[in-house]
XYZ file of C-alpha atoms in Angstrom:
657
model
C -1.040 -10.880 -14.566
C 0.435 -10.161 -17.806
C -0.640 -8.508 -21.246
C -1.157 -10.102 -24.224
C -1.172 -8.302 -27.788
C -2.803 -10.543 -30.514
C -1.595 -9.619 -33.837
C -2.867 -11.134 -37.537
C -0.488 -13.899 -37.004
C -1.139 -17.451 -35.649
C -0.523 -17.733 -31.967
C -0.096 -21.743 -30.819
C -1.679 -22.488 -27.774
C -1.217 -25.722 -25.610
C -1.608 -26.210 -22.288
C 0.415 -28.304 -19.875
C -3.639 -28.696 -17.711
C -4.131 -32.120 -15.576
C -7.586 -33.612 -15.642
C -9.879 -31.127 -13.338
C -12.628 -32.081 -11.010
C -16.226 -30.921 -12.011
C -16.732 -27.201 -12.152
C -19.033 -25.715 -8.888
C -22.467 -25.692 -9.546
C -24.432 -23.196 -11.381
C -26.013 -21.540 -8.201
C -22.528 -21.185 -7.035
C -22.340 -18.385 -9.715
C -25.641 -17.236 -9.442
C -25.785 -16.173 -6.026
C -25.250 -12.845 -4.498
C -22.009 -12.312 -3.533
C -22.327 -13.036 0.264
C -20.762 -9.336 1.018
C -22.367 -6.808 -1.297
C -21.318 -4.115 1.115
C -19.001 -3.386 4.371
C -18.494 -0.751 6.444
C -16.560 -0.017 9.653
C -17.835 1.966 12.954
C -16.244 5.119 13.755
C -14.387 3.966 16.608
C -13.100 0.212 14.781
C -14.327 -2.156 17.055
C -17.687 -3.238 14.490
C -18.225 -4.149 11.073
C -21.491 -3.785 9.148
C -21.936 -6.347 6.562
C -24.934 -6.329 3.730
C -24.804 -10.230 3.467
C -27.193 -12.284 1.112
C -28.605 -15.556 2.841
C -29.488 -17.718 0.096
C -32.499 -15.427 -1.886
C -32.555 -13.151 0.943
C -30.536 -10.078 1.942
C -29.540 -9.462 5.758
C -27.601 -7.095 8.056
C -24.657 -8.769 10.202
C -23.004 -6.747 12.626
C -19.543 -8.237 13.675
C -17.791 -7.166 17.160
C -13.558 -7.242 15.672
C -12.701 -7.125 19.145
C -14.600 -10.084 20.717
C -14.823 -11.740 17.622
C -18.310 -12.732 17.262
C -21.257 -11.684 15.540
C -23.453 -9.557 17.734
C -26.265 -8.132 15.289
C -28.051 -9.787 12.748
C -31.735 -9.130 10.759
C -32.980 -10.259 7.483
C -34.304 -7.415 5.109
C -37.843 -8.144 4.053
C -38.150 -10.403 1.357
C -39.871 -7.791 -1.534
C -36.776 -5.580 -0.777
C -33.118 -5.280 -1.927
C -30.616 -4.165 0.237
C -27.982 -1.918 -1.101
C -25.637 -0.622 0.798
C -24.822 -0.160 4.542
C -22.729 2.322 6.822
C -22.450 4.031 10.089
C -24.553 7.202 11.483
C -22.349 6.860 14.559
C -20.761 3.923 17.080
C -24.399 2.644 18.027
C -26.089 3.354 15.038
C -26.222 1.471 11.708
C -27.233 3.047 8.515
C -28.541 1.481 5.143
C -30.510 2.152 1.845
C -33.440 -0.648 0.654
C -35.319 -0.195 -2.110
C -38.639 -2.059 -3.624
C -40.244 -2.155 -6.903
C -43.909 -1.118 -6.776
C -46.542 -1.073 -9.569
C -46.868 2.932 -9.793
C -50.563 3.167 -8.470
C -49.102 1.241 -4.937
C -46.794 4.040 -3.813
C -47.679 7.570 -6.033
C -49.809 9.779 -4.918
C -52.808 11.079 -6.493
C -51.095 14.474 -8.034
C -47.703 12.660 -9.699
C -49.098 11.199 -13.080
C -46.774 8.927 -14.261
C -45.664 8.427 -17.828
C -43.145 6.688 -18.158
C -41.897 2.799 -18.255
C -45.769 1.833 -17.531
C -45.218 -1.399 -15.272
C -43.272 -0.500 -12.324
C -41.311 1.986 -10.502
C -38.127 1.761 -7.484
C -38.525 3.262 -4.897
C -35.817 4.023 -2.548
C -35.535 4.637 1.531
C -33.109 4.730 3.901
C -33.003 3.697 7.447
C -31.181 3.222 10.736
C -30.608 0.403 13.380
C -29.950 1.334 16.681
C -27.850 -1.348 18.009
C -28.650 -1.050 21.873
C -32.413 -2.491 21.037
C -31.798 -3.776 17.788
C -34.903 -2.056 16.202
C -34.707 -0.936 12.705
C -36.216 2.759 12.017
C -37.004 3.980 8.228
C -36.185 7.624 8.434
C -39.170 10.092 6.718
C -38.813 13.516 5.841
C -42.985 14.178 5.688
C -44.764 11.296 7.645
C -47.676 12.884 5.528
C -46.471 12.310 2.048
C -43.398 9.626 2.509
C -42.971 9.470 -1.357
C -40.925 13.047 -0.550
C -37.914 10.136 0.655
C -38.204 8.611 -2.344
C -34.006 8.858 -2.999
C -33.544 10.638 0.399
C -29.893 10.465 1.483
C -28.818 10.441 5.096
C -25.405 12.244 5.694
C -23.995 11.211 9.407
C -22.133 11.845 11.576
C -22.008 15.860 11.470
C -18.767 17.313 12.794
C -19.825 19.438 15.781
C -23.540 18.427 16.168
C -23.357 14.681 18.108
C -26.433 13.152 17.361
C -28.075 14.824 14.063
C -27.295 14.065 10.676
C -28.520 15.590 7.230
C -30.763 14.100 5.130
C -31.029 15.182 1.073
C -34.322 14.968 -0.116
C -37.576 16.953 -1.238
C -38.116 20.608 0.118
C -41.828 20.005 1.597
C -44.783 21.620 0.262
C -45.448 23.242 -2.479
C -41.762 23.218 -2.894
C -41.649 19.399 -3.333
C -39.912 19.532 -6.509
C -37.130 20.690 -5.390
C -34.228 19.511 -3.439
C -34.440 20.205 0.105
C -31.864 19.504 3.319
C -33.163 18.245 6.810
C -31.435 18.232 9.685
C -32.435 14.400 11.370
C -32.390 12.772 15.145
C -30.381 10.137 15.147
C -32.645 8.851 18.134
C -35.481 9.585 17.127
C -35.685 10.107 13.221
C -37.456 13.145 13.936
C -36.794 15.908 11.181
C -36.776 19.303 10.971
C -36.137 21.161 7.488
C -33.362 23.714 7.259
C -34.360 25.618 4.351
C -31.601 27.394 1.894
C -31.940 30.429 -0.126
C -31.581 30.285 -3.562
C -33.188 26.760 -4.092
C -35.354 26.349 -7.288
C -36.768 24.306 -10.152
C -33.349 23.713 -11.582
C -31.225 22.909 -8.616
C -30.238 19.284 -9.094
C -28.559 18.927 -5.552
C -26.600 20.138 -2.709
C -22.801 19.296 -1.346
C -22.271 19.648 2.303
C -19.226 20.203 4.549
C -18.368 18.447 7.098
C -20.145 20.454 9.670
C -23.805 20.292 7.678
C -23.253 23.357 6.014
C -23.590 23.718 2.151
C -20.383 24.080 0.474
C -21.418 24.258 -2.745
C -24.943 24.308 -4.763
C -25.383 22.829 -8.464
C -28.193 23.734 -10.639
C -28.939 22.856 -14.526
C -31.248 23.909 -16.431
C -32.896 21.200 -19.166
C -34.314 23.504 -21.774
C -31.263 25.650 -22.294
C -28.419 22.993 -20.939
C -26.965 25.594 -19.140
C -25.682 24.747 -15.693
C -24.316 26.973 -12.292
C -22.616 26.322 -9.396
C -23.008 28.483 -6.203
C -20.851 28.370 -3.250
C -22.269 29.964 0.092
C -20.864 32.821 2.149
C -23.062 31.867 5.171
C -26.421 31.262 3.500
C -26.469 33.656 0.819
C -25.124 32.093 -2.627
C -22.545 33.084 -4.399
C -22.469 32.024 -8.083
C -18.718 30.484 -8.552
C -19.007 28.952 -11.960
C -21.406 28.154 -14.909
C -21.375 26.811 -18.629
C -23.141 24.401 -21.110
C -22.908 21.182 -21.902
C -24.843 19.135 -24.612
C -26.826 17.505 -21.817
C -26.591 20.243 -19.172
C -24.800 18.036 -17.292
C -22.899 20.155 -14.776
C -19.715 19.945 -13.629
C -19.093 17.162 -11.744
C -18.352 18.369 -7.815
C -17.283 15.261 -6.014
C -16.909 17.551 -2.579
C -14.922 19.338 -0.460
C -10.869 19.493 0.791
C -9.930 19.820 4.435
C -8.958 23.384 3.586
C -12.262 23.577 1.761
C -11.633 23.698 -1.465
C -14.291 22.101 -4.126
C -13.068 19.201 -6.016
C -14.544 18.817 -9.608
C -14.435 15.390 -11.690
C -13.687 17.170 -15.036
C -11.847 16.856 -18.056
C -7.955 17.981 -18.494
C -6.833 21.035 -20.962
C -6.729 18.609 -24.120
C -10.443 17.926 -23.078
C -9.513 14.367 -23.186
C -9.317 12.557 -19.840
C -10.866 12.883 -16.673
C -8.427 14.479 -13.757
C -9.267 16.010 -10.453
C -9.156 19.444 -9.598
C -9.593 21.725 -6.708
C -11.289 24.560 -6.823
C -11.232 28.055 -4.931
C -14.302 28.670 -3.400
C -12.984 32.069 -3.406
C -12.390 32.752 -7.115
C -13.384 29.731 -9.071
C -9.947 29.151 -9.842
C -8.781 25.219 -10.777
C -5.984 23.758 -9.864
C -5.196 20.499 -10.890
C -5.255 17.732 -7.989
C -4.443 14.501 -9.739
C -4.168 12.933 -13.028
C -2.540 9.970 -14.360
C -1.532 10.361 -18.094
C -3.406 8.215 -20.631
C -5.867 6.775 -17.979
C -9.199 8.467 -16.714
C -9.561 9.561 -12.741
C -12.712 7.328 -11.910
C -13.802 8.864 -8.534
C -12.334 11.014 -5.240
C -12.460 9.292 -2.060
C -14.309 10.832 0.375
C -13.310 10.267 4.313
C -16.457 8.275 5.495
C -16.702 10.292 8.566
C -15.905 14.271 7.477
C -16.860 13.404 3.712
C -13.849 15.303 2.792
C -12.082 14.196 -0.436
C -9.018 12.164 1.008
C -7.853 10.208 -2.079
C -8.681 9.145 -5.938
C -9.209 5.907 -7.856
C -8.280 5.243 -11.571
C -8.339 2.201 -13.622
C -5.488 0.784 -15.406
C -6.336 -2.697 -15.657
C -7.546 -3.327 -12.530
C -8.781 -0.279 -10.069
C -6.036 2.204 -8.498
C -5.452 3.867 -5.521
C -3.946 7.027 -4.413
C -4.161 8.956 -0.639
C -3.652 12.929 -0.044
C -3.546 12.042 2.992
C -0.281 10.249 5.087
C -1.765 7.583 7.699
C -3.964 6.417 4.374
C -0.740 6.210 2.154
C 1.380 4.419 4.266
C -2.000 2.138 5.031
C -1.938 1.175 1.548
C 1.593 0.772 0.992
C 0.976 -1.750 3.876
C -1.285 -4.123 2.817
C -0.609 -4.990 -0.372
C 2.464 -6.920 1.080
C 0.244 -9.219 3.253
C -1.695 -10.262 0.619
C 0.773 -11.627 -1.921
C -0.427 -11.047 -5.204
C -3.581 -9.228 -5.066
C -5.393 -6.130 -6.128
C -6.474 -4.187 -3.228
C -8.496 -0.919 -2.456
C -9.326 0.714 1.177
C -12.999 0.805 1.380
C -13.618 2.581 5.257
C -11.625 3.213 7.987
C -12.153 3.744 11.956
C -11.639 7.933 12.684
C -8.073 7.081 14.264
C -7.364 5.274 10.857
C -5.656 2.215 12.821
C -8.385 -0.268 11.409
C -8.798 -0.373 7.860
C -11.546 -2.591 5.859
C -9.958 -3.622 2.870
C -11.237 -5.245 -0.498
C -9.056 -7.514 -2.233
C -8.526 -9.967 -5.471
C -6.428 -12.567 -5.808
C -6.813 -14.662 -9.127
C -10.131 -15.672 -9.780
C -11.046 -16.242 -6.289
C -14.212 -14.145 -6.385
C -12.971 -11.240 -4.405
C -13.509 -10.552 -0.076
C -13.121 -8.728 2.480
C -10.528 -7.553 4.990
C -9.766 -5.568 8.519
C -6.424 -4.515 8.595
C -4.854 -3.227 11.883
C -1.765 -1.181 11.704
C -0.983 -1.347 15.390
C 0.493 -4.484 14.536
C 0.207 -4.690 10.692
C -1.805 -7.452 10.342
C -4.845 -8.283 8.299
C -7.922 -11.011 8.702
C -10.211 -12.095 6.415
C -13.863 -11.474 7.272
C -15.191 -13.397 4.141
C -15.214 -14.298 0.731
C -17.490 -12.765 -1.938
C -18.381 -16.084 -3.432
C -17.235 -18.345 -0.728
C -18.494 -21.594 -2.556
C -15.905 -20.103 -5.782
C -12.671 -18.990 -3.815
C -10.589 -22.214 -4.295
C -12.535 -24.048 -6.719
C -11.781 -21.973 -9.689
C -9.254 -22.342 -12.687
C -8.473 -20.935 -15.558
C -6.422 -17.429 -16.773
C -7.724 -14.384 -17.352
C -5.681 -11.568 -19.497
C -5.848 -8.758 -21.066
C -5.144 -8.248 -24.501
C -5.436 -6.334 -27.540
C -6.529 -6.816 -31.709
C -6.752 -5.240 -34.425
C -9.809 -3.173 -35.437
C -10.271 -3.579 -39.319
C -8.470 0.106 -39.300
C -5.953 -0.567 -37.797
C -6.879 0.709 -34.418
C -5.614 -1.514 -31.231
C -9.253 -2.553 -29.155
C -8.112 -2.984 -25.243
C -10.021 -6.131 -24.063
C -10.054 -9.400 -21.563
C -9.724 -12.649 -22.424
C -10.586 -15.615 -19.927
C -9.237 -18.955 -20.756
C -10.975 -22.092 -19.204
C -8.400 -24.703 -17.908
C -8.651 -27.129 -20.054
C -5.570 -29.014 -21.792
C -5.844 -28.231 -25.310
C -6.527 -24.105 -25.565
C -6.684 -24.188 -29.716
C -10.128 -23.833 -31.487
C -12.073 -23.418 -28.446
C -15.634 -22.281 -28.411
C -16.212 -18.798 -27.882
C -18.596 -16.568 -26.281
C -18.447 -12.922 -27.472
C -19.799 -11.157 -24.128
C -20.443 -7.508 -25.089
C -21.087 -4.950 -21.310
C -23.638 -2.651 -20.846
C -23.949 1.068 -21.093
C -22.357 1.566 -23.498
C -20.790 4.506 -22.586
C -19.173 5.751 -19.138
C -19.134 1.813 -18.905
C -16.429 -1.102 -19.679
C -15.179 -3.745 -19.089
C -11.811 -4.464 -16.049
C -9.478 -7.327 -15.813
C -11.310 -7.400 -11.954
C -13.540 -10.895 -11.111
C -16.514 -11.173 -13.440
C -19.287 -13.405 -12.454
C -20.523 -13.936 -15.727
C -17.041 -14.840 -17.443
C -15.908 -16.710 -14.536
C -19.028 -18.881 -14.859
C -18.925 -19.439 -18.874
C -15.018 -20.542 -18.547
C -15.844 -22.981 -15.697
C -17.936 -25.074 -18.642
C -15.343 -24.649 -21.240
C -15.574 -22.032 -22.747
C -12.906 -18.813 -23.826
C -14.521 -15.952 -23.371
C -13.476 -12.113 -25.434
C -15.242 -9.107 -23.013
C -14.508 -5.964 -25.965
C -13.679 -2.249 -24.874
C -15.249 -1.559 -28.131
C -15.169 2.410 -29.301
C -17.593 4.126 -27.197
C -17.072 2.996 -24.350
C -15.385 4.666 -20.917
C -12.176 4.710 -19.248
C -10.150 5.460 -22.295
C -10.562 9.225 -23.422
C -13.247 11.560 -24.849
C -11.906 10.681 -28.492
C -12.634 6.940 -28.104
C -15.753 7.282 -26.103
C -17.041 10.149 -28.920
C -16.330 7.888 -31.714
C -19.315 5.459 -30.857
C -22.233 7.959 -30.402
C -24.482 6.801 -32.601
C -22.533 4.351 -33.896
C -24.961 1.545 -32.854
C -25.153 -1.342 -34.975
C -22.159 0.384 -36.698
C -18.795 0.868 -35.049
C -18.877 0.044 -31.680
C -20.818 -3.541 -33.461
C -17.520 -4.081 -35.963
C -15.197 -3.683 -33.253
C -16.761 -6.370 -31.127
C -16.269 -8.517 -34.066
C -13.132 -8.242 -35.332
C -11.986 -9.135 -31.952
C -13.806 -13.085 -33.217
C -11.677 -12.613 -36.268
C -8.483 -11.723 -34.520
C -9.131 -14.936 -32.246
C -9.825 -16.868 -34.899
C -6.672 -15.615 -36.935
C -4.809 -16.802 -33.834
C -6.010 -20.444 -33.730
C -7.469 -20.008 -30.518
C -10.749 -20.016 -31.335
C -13.426 -22.651 -33.622
C -14.974 -19.900 -36.063
C -17.816 -22.520 -36.369
C -18.702 -22.081 -32.258
C -18.829 -18.613 -31.405
C -21.701 -17.567 -29.635
C -22.349 -13.075 -28.992
C -23.986 -12.614 -25.700
C -24.636 -9.384 -23.608
C -27.045 -7.854 -21.408
C -28.471 -4.393 -21.599
C -26.439 -2.611 -24.504
C -25.077 -6.032 -24.694
C -28.139 -7.387 -25.156
C -28.756 -5.172 -28.073
C -25.053 -6.042 -29.231
C -26.053 -9.671 -29.170
C -29.547 -9.086 -31.612
C -27.197 -6.922 -33.917
C -24.946 -9.442 -34.203
C -27.669 -12.049 -35.022
C -29.491 -9.921 -37.401
C -26.676 -7.714 -39.469
C -23.907 -9.911 -39.507
C -26.187 -13.421 -39.018
C -23.117 -15.387 -40.939
C -20.678 -14.671 -37.656
C -22.133 -16.657 -35.050
C -23.585 -19.716 -34.126
C -25.843 -18.263 -31.549
C -27.205 -15.372 -29.895
C -28.515 -14.567 -26.223
C -29.784 -10.948 -25.359
C -30.434 -10.662 -21.406
C -32.679 -7.714 -20.786
C -31.175 -6.016 -24.250
C -32.652 -3.488 -26.579
C -34.285 -3.769 -29.648
C -36.278 -1.063 -31.391
C -34.008 1.485 -30.499
C -37.037 4.319 -31.731
C -39.089 2.439 -29.137
C -36.386 3.247 -26.294
C -36.226 7.185 -27.069
C -40.180 7.465 -27.451
C -40.166 5.771 -23.443
C -37.216 7.814 -22.246
C -38.575 10.786 -23.421
C -41.969 10.255 -21.946
C -40.300 8.797 -18.639
C -37.662 11.595 -17.830
C -39.300 14.640 -20.194
C -38.125 15.150 -23.640
C -35.550 18.082 -23.152
C -33.882 16.257 -20.181
C -30.241 15.143 -19.647
C -32.006 11.670 -19.971
C -33.198 11.903 -23.072
C -30.177 14.313 -24.394
C -28.037 11.681 -23.493
C -29.902 8.827 -25.481
C -30.212 10.831 -28.749
C -26.285 11.527 -28.510
C -25.846 8.334 -28.227
C -28.445 6.276 -30.204
C -29.419 9.587 -32.355
C -32.437 11.805 -32.891
C -35.450 9.756 -33.548
C -36.837 12.375 -36.451
C -33.318 13.134 -38.313
C -31.663 9.699 -37.937
C -34.995 7.887 -37.904
C -34.311 5.547 -41.053
C -31.038 5.022 -39.942
C -32.408 4.120 -36.419
C -34.879 1.825 -38.266
C -32.009 -0.561 -40.158
C -30.167 -1.361 -37.055
C -33.103 -1.924 -34.596
C -32.998 -6.195 -34.986
C -37.227 -5.920 -33.859
C -37.389 -5.220 -37.270
C -34.850 -7.462 -38.806
C -35.993 -10.359 -37.591
C -36.262 -11.818 -40.773
C -32.949 -11.953 -41.380
C -32.003 -14.100 -38.424
C -30.814 -18.208 -39.118
C -29.670 -19.146 -35.585
C -31.437 -19.780 -32.515
C -31.909 -16.483 -30.176
C -32.191 -16.237 -26.340
C -34.297 -13.831 -24.874
C -34.227 -13.321 -21.237
C -36.586 -10.312 -18.803
C -37.033 -9.599 -15.595
C -39.985 -8.636 -14.831
C -39.618 -5.292 -12.677
C -36.667 -4.146 -15.158
C -37.541 -0.390 -15.273
C -34.395 0.609 -17.153
C -35.107 -1.039 -20.684
C -38.549 -2.514 -20.377
C -39.584 -6.122 -20.908
C -41.268 -4.733 -24.071
C -38.246 -4.871 -25.991
C -37.705 -8.443 -25.495
C -41.248 -9.164 -26.040
C -41.403 -7.340 -29.183
C -38.113 -8.931 -30.565
C -40.107 -12.780 -28.958
C -42.948 -11.350 -31.115
C -41.290 -10.356 -34.151
C -39.385 -13.647 -33.996
C -42.260 -16.043 -33.841
C -44.108 -13.838 -36.403
C -40.793 -14.744 -38.923
C -40.980 -18.552 -37.664
C -37.570 -18.704 -36.204
C -36.114 -20.443 -33.368
C -35.861 -17.988 -30.247
C -36.675 -19.162 -26.308
C -37.817 -16.217 -24.523
C -37.513 -16.603 -20.750
C -39.155 -14.051 -18.151
C -37.950 -13.604 -14.752
C -40.471 -12.977 -12.239
C -39.677 -10.025 -9.750
C -36.516 -9.661 -10.684
C -35.244 -5.723 -12.222
C -32.389 -4.621 -14.874
C -29.388 -5.787 -12.827
C -30.698 -9.339 -11.513
C -30.538 -8.245 -7.839
C -32.512 -11.724 -7.153
C -30.463 -15.047 -6.767
C -33.103 -17.179 -7.652
C -33.177 -15.320 -10.677
C -29.652 -14.710 -11.843
C -29.389 -18.334 -11.135
C -32.140 -19.152 -13.205
C -30.493 -16.946 -15.847
C -26.692 -18.669 -16.204
C -29.173 -21.951 -16.126
C -30.727 -21.337 -19.426
C -27.498 -19.747 -20.357
C -25.734 -22.930 -19.829
C -28.120 -24.997 -21.531
C -28.742 -22.861 -24.560
C -25.027 -22.422 -25.238
C -24.312 -26.282 -24.791
C -26.919 -26.977 -27.270
C -25.447 -24.757 -29.505
C -21.374 -24.560 -29.016
C -20.522 -28.283 -27.813
C -18.018 -26.726 -25.248
C -15.794 -29.626 -24.567
């Protein structure tokens, strides 16, 4: 895929595309991916799949040697399947979540003061393939709330049949993290206890033998963090420091030689790289960096959890492996899938069979199994099977000039139409806004909109993640400011290039992107023909207040949002002046508001408040609640409903050809 630089000079576009058949139905885009997660078994003979079947999720197991499905079980209608894995060759692990009213699950001694309507409860379970019976794991049968978010770690080297669970300590120490030994066969647990654990402890890092390799603490009152390593069972301070939010150094795991691995800023404090930390003296050594690009994550072996590679993003995700067998497999997979972007997802213990994710053009991505024994690859399933052969158009990486001359990176998806001049445009703004960015990878929003005849621009404005600390910091306290003008300047560049019709531009987004859409409609209403906000923020002071209540005013989360939005006291007037709910009288374009009733990230009150203010001001607003859906549009029925509403709204206002 080629990069395109948009200059101020006009660029003419004309295509030779022939007449195309009708685009895929909205349900093909709104469905949950056919496979949302997958993992290969330790012996490489089976693959576990987290699948969607219509509106329901299911776990499926495929025997690769017999080429047949050996297990399928649907997930409860009211729960969401979040991931699958393997505890050993005979037991599948899975993570589920469910949204409740606080009073349904919270014990009487827990006072819930945050988002008043919903709480999300995560649980871990196992499926015994011999009996085909699922079992939810618990560390405390008398108080299962303690298992909220508890994670299973298995297998454990030298301890067959057992795993570890990272959850909450029992009894009076329930506010502190705890490590448990769990029987894979029976589910019985034993609390192992840890010396030195305290109320500032955030988490533990375990080695391949299930022993604590590191403990990370952070004091939310002082924002001072500490990392301890263990000599036997005795903790020893290894690293400490301060950060604006109290967020500690990001420990990713351990190397095979026992050193800790951290994701940390380079010596200039600009780009994240991967570092090895000597547990004897705390000395750091650069393990991997890519000049001009951020390292995203370390790659852990699924069986030992030792760090064996790294991922980063240029335009698409890239991988590099430290292990020779993995490096060799990665090199061989690429040529087998021509023009594909590939990632190794997991592999067998002997590193002969590999689960691969790949995208080719706009096919939506698919899962494959690579066999190193004969250098062959076979497809399991596409993520969006109805779209794999049906989508056409073009997705490009571009840059455009902001008003101060800075080049803003972005992605442009163009419809497959004969004349690519004066197109209707959807300015699609990503969420976050920090630590998040758009990529060249498949995006179901952009693909859907392009299939309906719209050009789609996705800017990585200043404040977005992935472009270094300076880029991200420029967006702090710039809600309605620089972050907003950066996305608007993309519209200007496309208009000057005669690619976009200035009278047919709509700004759309979810979460922070929903805020940006409403800010566009209130701060620069003459720029747009319409605006659509999905789960967007409309009142910034209300957002700061609710998050402070839920997480604590001195918490990392509250600190993060103060750095991002501003201080609710010192910056009160500025924050009010860029809150769309306070500016409803400025709106003179149609507004679409969509919000899930189970949203625990941005409370639905944000959209209800904007609706009320717009209606009181006599403005054109359509308000839609997605019953039972969350912030992430995890339900296929309501995700499809959202796209249908958006399609109708855009067609009425932009008149796509």
